[in-house]
């Protein structure tokens, strides 16, 4: 599965990361990959919002009223195999147990929110679905657009981005007040976090 994560700020140039992640991987691993790819430090709460389901740091929740009603009436035959899991029925399914193939089974778009104070929001788009049986467990950053984000720096970030793009020589000589990463650098971070394997 290839997912494009784009910072949801139309006032700025595109800031995005294109990430290849097998659909049998856990949503917790997607969260970690996004943190590393965008230069964040995983120091705050986060949320994946798919409309019907949402995932916070430690659990999965349900926002769809019809699905809630089916659960309350115990109409298990109307639920998907994923929704029929005993833990899901009682809404205690833990975050690490949720796989990408389950969360994105009927989705092509979702929202990722990090740090409910700074409120970094990202649009997630599934741009390609690869063979789920492909024997390659590696997570890989394929493309990088724009700088890394600033942990606890949401307020000053837009001005720093615009200043860097107005004076591109500061990006080239490294004097910009932002870090501009590359796929190679991002993948090295994934390697250190044991999410990327250079043998693939």
PDB file of C-alpha atoms in Angstrom:
ATOM      1  CA  UNK A   1       0.000   0.000   0.000  1.00  0.00           C
ATOM      2  CA  UNK A   2       1.297   3.467  -0.860  1.00  0.00           C
ATOM      3  CA  UNK A   3      -0.023   6.370   1.200  1.00  0.00           C
ATOM      4  CA  UNK A   4       0.492  10.057   0.554  1.00  0.00           C
ATOM      5  CA  UNK A   5       0.406  12.159   3.718  1.00  0.00           C
ATOM      6  CA  UNK A   6      -0.036  15.888   3.069  1.00  0.00           C
ATOM      7  CA  UNK A   7      -0.045  18.665   5.651  1.00  0.00           C
ATOM      8  CA  UNK A   8      -3.541  20.155   5.513  1.00  0.00           C
ATOM      9  CA  UNK A   9      -2.598  23.816   5.193  1.00  0.00           C
ATOM     10  CA  UNK A  10      -3.604  25.385   1.857  1.00  0.00           C
ATOM     11  CA  UNK A  11      -1.687  28.582   2.643  1.00  0.00           C
ATOM     12  CA  UNK A  12       1.668  26.781   2.381  1.00  0.00           C
ATOM     13  CA  UNK A  13       3.539  25.065  -0.461  1.00  0.00           C
ATOM     14  CA  UNK A  14       2.959  21.319  -0.515  1.00  0.00           C
ATOM     15  CA  UNK A  15       4.477  19.527   2.463  1.00  0.00           C
ATOM     16  CA  UNK A  16       4.016  15.803   1.996  1.00  0.00           C
ATOM     17  CA  UNK A  17       5.542  12.368   2.317  1.00  0.00           C
ATOM     18  CA  UNK A  18       4.885   9.359   0.103  1.00  0.00           C
ATOM     19  CA  UNK A  19       5.183   6.181   2.157  1.00  0.00           C
ATOM     20  CA  UNK A  20       5.095   2.562   1.069  1.00  0.00           C
ATOM     21  CA  UNK A  21       3.756   0.369   3.865  1.00  0.00           C
ATOM     22  CA  UNK A  22       2.429  -3.179   3.496  1.00  0.00           C
ATOM     23  CA  UNK A  23      -1.224  -3.434   4.406  1.00  0.00           C
ATOM     24  CA  UNK A  24      -0.528  -6.213   6.917  1.00  0.00           C
ATOM     25  CA  UNK A  25       1.397  -3.693   9.025  1.00  0.00           C
ATOM     26  CA  UNK A  26      -0.180  -2.144  12.124  1.00  0.00           C
ATOM     27  CA  UNK A  27      -1.619   1.375  12.275  1.00  0.00           C
ATOM     28  CA  UNK A  28       0.761   2.023  15.157  1.00  0.00           C
ATOM     29  CA  UNK A  29       3.629   1.453  12.718  1.00  0.00           C
ATOM     30  CA  UNK A  30       2.119   3.876  10.217  1.00  0.00           C
ATOM     31  CA  UNK A  31       1.950   6.442  13.020  1.00  0.00           C
ATOM     32  CA  UNK A  32       5.636   5.866  13.834  1.00  0.00           C
ATOM     33  CA  UNK A  33       6.620   6.124  10.167  1.00  0.00           C
ATOM     34  CA  UNK A  34       4.745   9.423   9.793  1.00  0.00           C
ATOM     35  CA  UNK A  35       6.444  10.816  12.876  1.00  0.00           C
ATOM     36  CA  UNK A  36       9.907   9.961  11.597  1.00  0.00           C
ATOM     37  CA  UNK A  37       9.220  11.039   8.011  1.00  0.00           C
ATOM     38  CA  UNK A  38       8.005  14.482   9.112  1.00  0.00           C
ATOM     39  CA  UNK A  39      10.741  14.988  11.716  1.00  0.00           C
ATOM     40  CA  UNK A  40       8.438  14.815  14.737  1.00  0.00           C
ATOM     41  CA  UNK A  41       9.250  13.233  18.096  1.00  0.00           C
ATOM     42  CA  UNK A  42       6.083  11.312  19.059  1.00  0.00           C
ATOM     43  CA  UNK A  43       5.626  13.433  22.183  1.00  0.00           C
ATOM     44  CA  UNK A  44       1.877  14.071  21.991  1.00  0.00           C
ATOM     45  CA  UNK A  45      -1.473  12.399  21.454  1.00  0.00           C
ATOM     46  CA  UNK A  46      -2.577  11.506  17.943  1.00  0.00           C
ATOM     47  CA  UNK A  47      -5.621  10.287  16.066  1.00  0.00           C
ATOM     48  CA  UNK A  48      -6.467   8.538  12.806  1.00  0.00           C
ATOM     49  CA  UNK A  49      -9.960   9.494  11.662  1.00  0.00           C
ATOM     50  CA  UNK A  50     -11.569   7.377   8.979  1.00  0.00           C
ATOM     51  CA  UNK A  51     -15.100   8.662   9.437  1.00  0.00           C
ATOM     52  CA  UNK A  52     -16.606   5.369  10.601  1.00  0.00           C
ATOM     53  CA  UNK A  53     -13.761   4.462  12.906  1.00  0.00           C
ATOM     54  CA  UNK A  54     -11.189   6.550  14.679  1.00  0.00           C
ATOM     55  CA  UNK A  55      -8.021   5.450  16.402  1.00  0.00           C
ATOM     56  CA  UNK A  56      -6.389   7.315  19.252  1.00  0.00           C
ATOM     57  CA  UNK A  57      -3.172   6.432  21.053  1.00  0.00           C
ATOM     58  CA  UNK A  58      -4.473   3.280  22.710  1.00  0.00           C
ATOM     59  CA  UNK A  59      -7.883   2.309  21.386  1.00  0.00           C
ATOM     60  CA  UNK A  60     -10.280   2.202  18.478  1.00  0.00           C
ATOM     61  CA  UNK A  61     -13.583   4.060  18.640  1.00  0.00           C
ATOM     62  CA  UNK A  62     -16.754   4.086  16.586  1.00  0.00           C
ATOM     63  CA  UNK A  63     -18.382   7.229  15.208  1.00  0.00           C
ATOM     64  CA  UNK A  64     -20.891   5.638  12.837  1.00  0.00           C
ATOM     65  CA  UNK A  65     -24.359   5.621  14.458  1.00  0.00           C
ATOM     66  CA  UNK A  66     -25.645   2.716  12.349  1.00  0.00           C
ATOM     67  CA  UNK A  67     -22.676   0.584  13.332  1.00  0.00           C
ATOM     68  CA  UNK A  68     -23.197   1.478  16.979  1.00  0.00           C
ATOM     69  CA  UNK A  69     -26.834   0.456  16.683  1.00  0.00           C
ATOM     70  CA  UNK A  70     -25.917  -2.889  15.103  1.00  0.00           C
ATOM     71  CA  UNK A  71     -23.579  -3.549  17.989  1.00  0.00           C
ATOM     72  CA  UNK A  72     -26.138  -2.572  20.608  1.00  0.00           C
ATOM     73  CA  UNK A  73     -28.766  -4.834  18.975  1.00  0.00           C
ATOM     74  CA  UNK A  74     -26.152  -7.587  18.629  1.00  0.00           C
ATOM     75  CA  UNK A  75     -26.719  -7.910  14.864  1.00  0.00           C
ATOM     76  CA  UNK A  76     -23.300  -9.526  14.467  1.00  0.00           C
ATOM     77  CA  UNK A  77     -24.189 -11.090  11.108  1.00  0.00           C
ATOM     78  CA  UNK A  78     -24.389  -7.594   9.610  1.00  0.00           C
ATOM     79  CA  UNK A  79     -20.846  -6.723  10.658  1.00  0.00           C
ATOM     80  CA  UNK A  80     -17.670  -7.346   8.686  1.00  0.00           C
ATOM     81  CA  UNK A  81     -15.234 -10.040   9.912  1.00  0.00           C
ATOM     82  CA  UNK A  82     -13.113  -7.245  11.389  1.00  0.00           C
ATOM     83  CA  UNK A  83     -16.115  -5.791  13.201  1.00  0.00           C
ATOM     84  CA  UNK A  84     -17.133  -9.211  14.527  1.00  0.00           C
ATOM     85  CA  UNK A  85     -14.008  -9.576  16.641  1.00  0.00           C
ATOM     86  CA  UNK A  86     -14.983  -9.918  20.317  1.00  0.00           C
ATOM     87  CA  UNK A  87     -12.785  -7.003  21.379  1.00  0.00           C
ATOM     88  CA  UNK A  88     -14.248  -4.797  18.660  1.00  0.00           C
ATOM     89  CA  UNK A  89     -17.787  -5.591  19.822  1.00  0.00           C
ATOM     90  CA  UNK A  90     -16.957  -4.151  23.203  1.00  0.00           C
ATOM     91  CA  UNK A  91     -14.924  -1.282  21.745  1.00  0.00           C
ATOM     92  CA  UNK A  92     -11.791  -2.274  23.630  1.00  0.00           C
ATOM     93  CA  UNK A  93      -9.696  -3.172  20.586  1.00  0.00           C
ATOM     94  CA  UNK A  94      -6.223  -1.845  21.253  1.00  0.00           C
ATOM     95  CA  UNK A  95      -4.421   0.335  18.747  1.00  0.00           C
ATOM     96  CA  UNK A  96      -1.550  -2.106  17.996  1.00  0.00           C
ATOM     97  CA  UNK A  97      -4.061  -4.773  16.956  1.00  0.00           C
ATOM     98  CA  UNK A  98      -5.504  -2.694  14.087  1.00  0.00           C
ATOM     99  CA  UNK A  99      -3.987  -3.454  10.678  1.00  0.00           C
ATOM    100  CA  UNK A 100      -3.922  -1.112   7.699  1.00  0.00           C
ATOM    101  CA  UNK A 101      -5.920  -3.625   5.657  1.00  0.00           C
ATOM    102  CA  UNK A 102      -8.724  -3.380   8.237  1.00  0.00           C
ATOM    103  CA  UNK A 103      -8.714   0.376   8.780  1.00  0.00           C
ATOM    104  CA  UNK A 104      -8.466   1.215   5.072  1.00  0.00           C
ATOM    105  CA  UNK A 105     -10.667  -1.659   3.854  1.00  0.00           C
ATOM    106  CA  UNK A 106     -13.353   0.738   2.592  1.00  0.00           C
ATOM    107  CA  UNK A 107     -11.365   3.968   2.639  1.00  0.00           C
ATOM    108  CA  UNK A 108      -9.188   5.833   0.172  1.00  0.00           C
ATOM    109  CA  UNK A 109      -8.840   8.915   2.393  1.00  0.00           C
ATOM    110  CA  UNK A 110      -8.439   9.512   6.105  1.00  0.00           C
ATOM    111  CA  UNK A 111      -7.166  12.210   8.456  1.00  0.00           C
ATOM    112  CA  UNK A 112      -4.194  11.991  10.787  1.00  0.00           C
ATOM    113  CA  UNK A 113      -4.031  14.498  13.654  1.00  0.00           C
ATOM    114  CA  UNK A 114      -0.979  14.942  15.864  1.00  0.00           C
ATOM    115  CA  UNK A 115      -0.669  17.092  19.004  1.00  0.00           C
ATOM    116  CA  UNK A 116      -4.166  18.267  19.892  1.00  0.00           C
ATOM    117  CA  UNK A 117      -2.681  21.589  21.057  1.00  0.00           C
ATOM    118  CA  UNK A 118      -0.720  22.471  17.916  1.00  0.00           C
ATOM    119  CA  UNK A 119      -3.275  20.470  15.899  1.00  0.00           C
ATOM    120  CA  UNK A 120      -1.079  19.263  13.047  1.00  0.00           C
ATOM    121  CA  UNK A 121      -3.506  17.802  10.489  1.00  0.00           C
ATOM    122  CA  UNK A 122      -2.635  15.603   7.564  1.00  0.00           C
ATOM    123  CA  UNK A 123      -4.710  14.298   4.673  1.00  0.00           C
ATOM    124  CA  UNK A 124      -3.950  10.623   4.065  1.00  0.00           C
ATOM    125  CA  UNK A 125      -4.639   9.295   0.586  1.00  0.00           C
ATOM    126  CA  UNK A 126      -4.208   5.696  -0.523  1.00  0.00           C
ATOM    127  CA  UNK A 127      -2.661   6.230  -3.952  1.00  0.00           C
ATOM    128  CA  UNK A 128      -1.876   2.600  -4.741  1.00  0.00           C
ATOM    129  CA  UNK A 129      -2.674  -0.827  -3.340  1.00  0.00           C
ATOM    130  CA  UNK A 130       0.078  -3.364  -3.804  1.00  0.00           C
ATOM    131  CA  UNK A 131      -0.161  -7.151  -3.630  1.00  0.00           C
ATOM    132  CA  UNK A 132      -0.910  -7.906   0.054  1.00  0.00           C
ATOM    133  CA  UNK A 133       1.018 -11.167  -0.268  1.00  0.00           C
ATOM    134  CA  UNK A 134       4.174  -9.531  -1.521  1.00  0.00           C
ATOM    135  CA  UNK A 135       7.002 -10.799   0.670  1.00  0.00           C
ATOM    136  CA  UNK A 136       8.432  -7.432   1.581  1.00  0.00           C
ATOM    137  CA  UNK A 137       7.734  -6.210   5.118  1.00  0.00           C
ATOM    138  CA  UNK A 138       9.769  -3.019   4.763  1.00  0.00           C
ATOM    139  CA  UNK A 139       8.265   0.414   5.231  1.00  0.00           C
ATOM    140  CA  UNK A 140       9.865   2.943   2.892  1.00  0.00           C
ATOM    141  CA  UNK A 141       9.634   6.682   2.237  1.00  0.00           C
ATOM    142  CA  UNK A 142       9.424   7.079  -1.537  1.00  0.00           C
ATOM    143  CA  UNK A 143       9.203  10.850  -1.877  1.00  0.00           C
ATOM    144  CA  UNK A 144       9.574  13.973   0.248  1.00  0.00           C
ATOM    145  CA  UNK A 145       8.116  17.408  -0.475  1.00  0.00           C
ATOM    146  CA  UNK A 146       8.810  20.334   1.830  1.00  0.00           C
ATOM    147  CA  UNK A 147      10.615  20.658   5.163  1.00  0.00           C
ATOM    148  CA  UNK A 148      10.319  18.711   8.369  1.00  0.00           C
ATOM    149  CA  UNK A 149       7.798  20.050  10.847  1.00  0.00           C
ATOM    150  CA  UNK A 150       8.624  21.714  14.150  1.00  0.00           C
ATOM    151  CA  UNK A 151       7.695  19.894  17.326  1.00  0.00           C
ATOM    152  CA  UNK A 152       5.678  22.380  19.434  1.00  0.00           C
ATOM    153  CA  UNK A 153       6.250  24.983  16.722  1.00  0.00           C
ATOM    154  CA  UNK A 154       2.974  25.156  14.843  1.00  0.00           C
ATOM    155  CA  UNK A 155       2.556  28.923  15.326  1.00  0.00           C
ATOM    156  CA  UNK A 156       5.911  30.031  13.900  1.00  0.00           C
ATOM    157  CA  UNK A 157       6.155  27.269  11.288  1.00  0.00           C
ATOM    158  CA  UNK A 158       4.225  28.976   8.417  1.00  0.00           C
ATOM    159  CA  UNK A 159       6.365  32.121   8.576  1.00  0.00           C
ATOM    160  CA  UNK A 160       9.577  30.057   8.569  1.00  0.00           C
ATOM    161  CA  UNK A 161       8.387  28.044   5.570  1.00  0.00           C
ATOM    162  CA  UNK A 162       7.501  31.124   3.547  1.00  0.00           C
ATOM    163  CA  UNK A 163      10.808  32.778   4.445  1.00  0.00           C
ATOM    164  CA  UNK A 164      12.729  29.703   3.290  1.00  0.00           C
ATOM    165  CA  UNK A 165      10.875  29.511  -0.029  1.00  0.00           C
ATOM    166  CA  UNK A 166      11.322  33.244  -0.642  1.00  0.00           C
ATOM    167  CA  UNK A 167      15.077  32.792  -0.193  1.00  0.00           C
ATOM    168  CA  UNK A 168      15.778  29.314  -1.621  1.00  0.00           C
ATOM    169  CA  UNK A 169      19.512  29.816  -1.260  1.00  0.00           C
ATOM    170  CA  UNK A 170      19.027  29.381   2.506  1.00  0.00           C
ATOM    171  CA  UNK A 171      17.691  25.883   1.829  1.00  0.00           C
ATOM    172  CA  UNK A 172      20.677  25.031  -0.344  1.00  0.00           C
ATOM    173  CA  UNK A 173      23.312  26.382   2.038  1.00  0.00           C
ATOM    174  CA  UNK A 174      21.600  24.991   5.151  1.00  0.00           C
ATOM    175  CA  UNK A 175      21.010  28.361   6.808  1.00  0.00           C
ATOM    176  CA  UNK A 176      17.202  28.046   6.752  1.00  0.00           C
ATOM    177  CA  UNK A 177      15.668  27.633  10.191  1.00  0.00           C
ATOM    178  CA  UNK A 178      14.012  24.430   9.027  1.00  0.00           C
ATOM    179  CA  UNK A 179      15.342  20.961   8.270  1.00  0.00           C
ATOM    180  CA  UNK A 180      14.874  19.752   4.695  1.00  0.00           C
ATOM    181  CA  UNK A 181      15.153  15.983   4.630  1.00  0.00           C
ATOM    182  CA  UNK A 182      15.479  13.473   1.795  1.00  0.00           C
ATOM    183  CA  UNK A 183      13.954  10.017   1.287  1.00  0.00           C
ATOM    184  CA  UNK A 184      17.371   8.537   2.068  1.00  0.00           C
ATOM    185  CA  UNK A 185      17.585  10.394   5.384  1.00  0.00           C
ATOM    186  CA  UNK A 186      14.003   9.507   6.271  1.00  0.00           C
ATOM    187  CA  UNK A 187      14.605   5.831   5.485  1.00  0.00           C
ATOM    188  CA  UNK A 188      17.708   5.825   7.676  1.00  0.00           C
ATOM    189  CA  UNK A 189      15.497   7.031  10.538  1.00  0.00           C
ATOM    190  CA  UNK A 190      13.094   4.183   9.765  1.00  0.00           C
ATOM    191  CA  UNK A 191      16.033   1.777   9.736  1.00  0.00           C
ATOM    192  CA  UNK A 192      17.130   2.922  13.191  1.00  0.00           C
ATOM    193  CA  UNK A 193      13.550   2.432  14.393  1.00  0.00           C
ATOM    194  CA  UNK A 194      13.602  -1.101  12.897  1.00  0.00           C
ATOM    195  CA  UNK A 195      10.865  -0.251  10.391  1.00  0.00           C
ATOM    196  CA  UNK A 196      13.069  -0.332   7.274  1.00  0.00           C
ATOM    197  CA  UNK A 197      15.363  -3.063   6.016  1.00  0.00           C
ATOM    198  CA  UNK A 198      18.137  -2.174   3.560  1.00  0.00           C
ATOM    199  CA  UNK A 199      18.103  -5.734   2.210  1.00  0.00           C
ATOM    200  CA  UNK A 200      14.889  -4.956   0.289  1.00  0.00           C
TER     201      UNK A 200
END
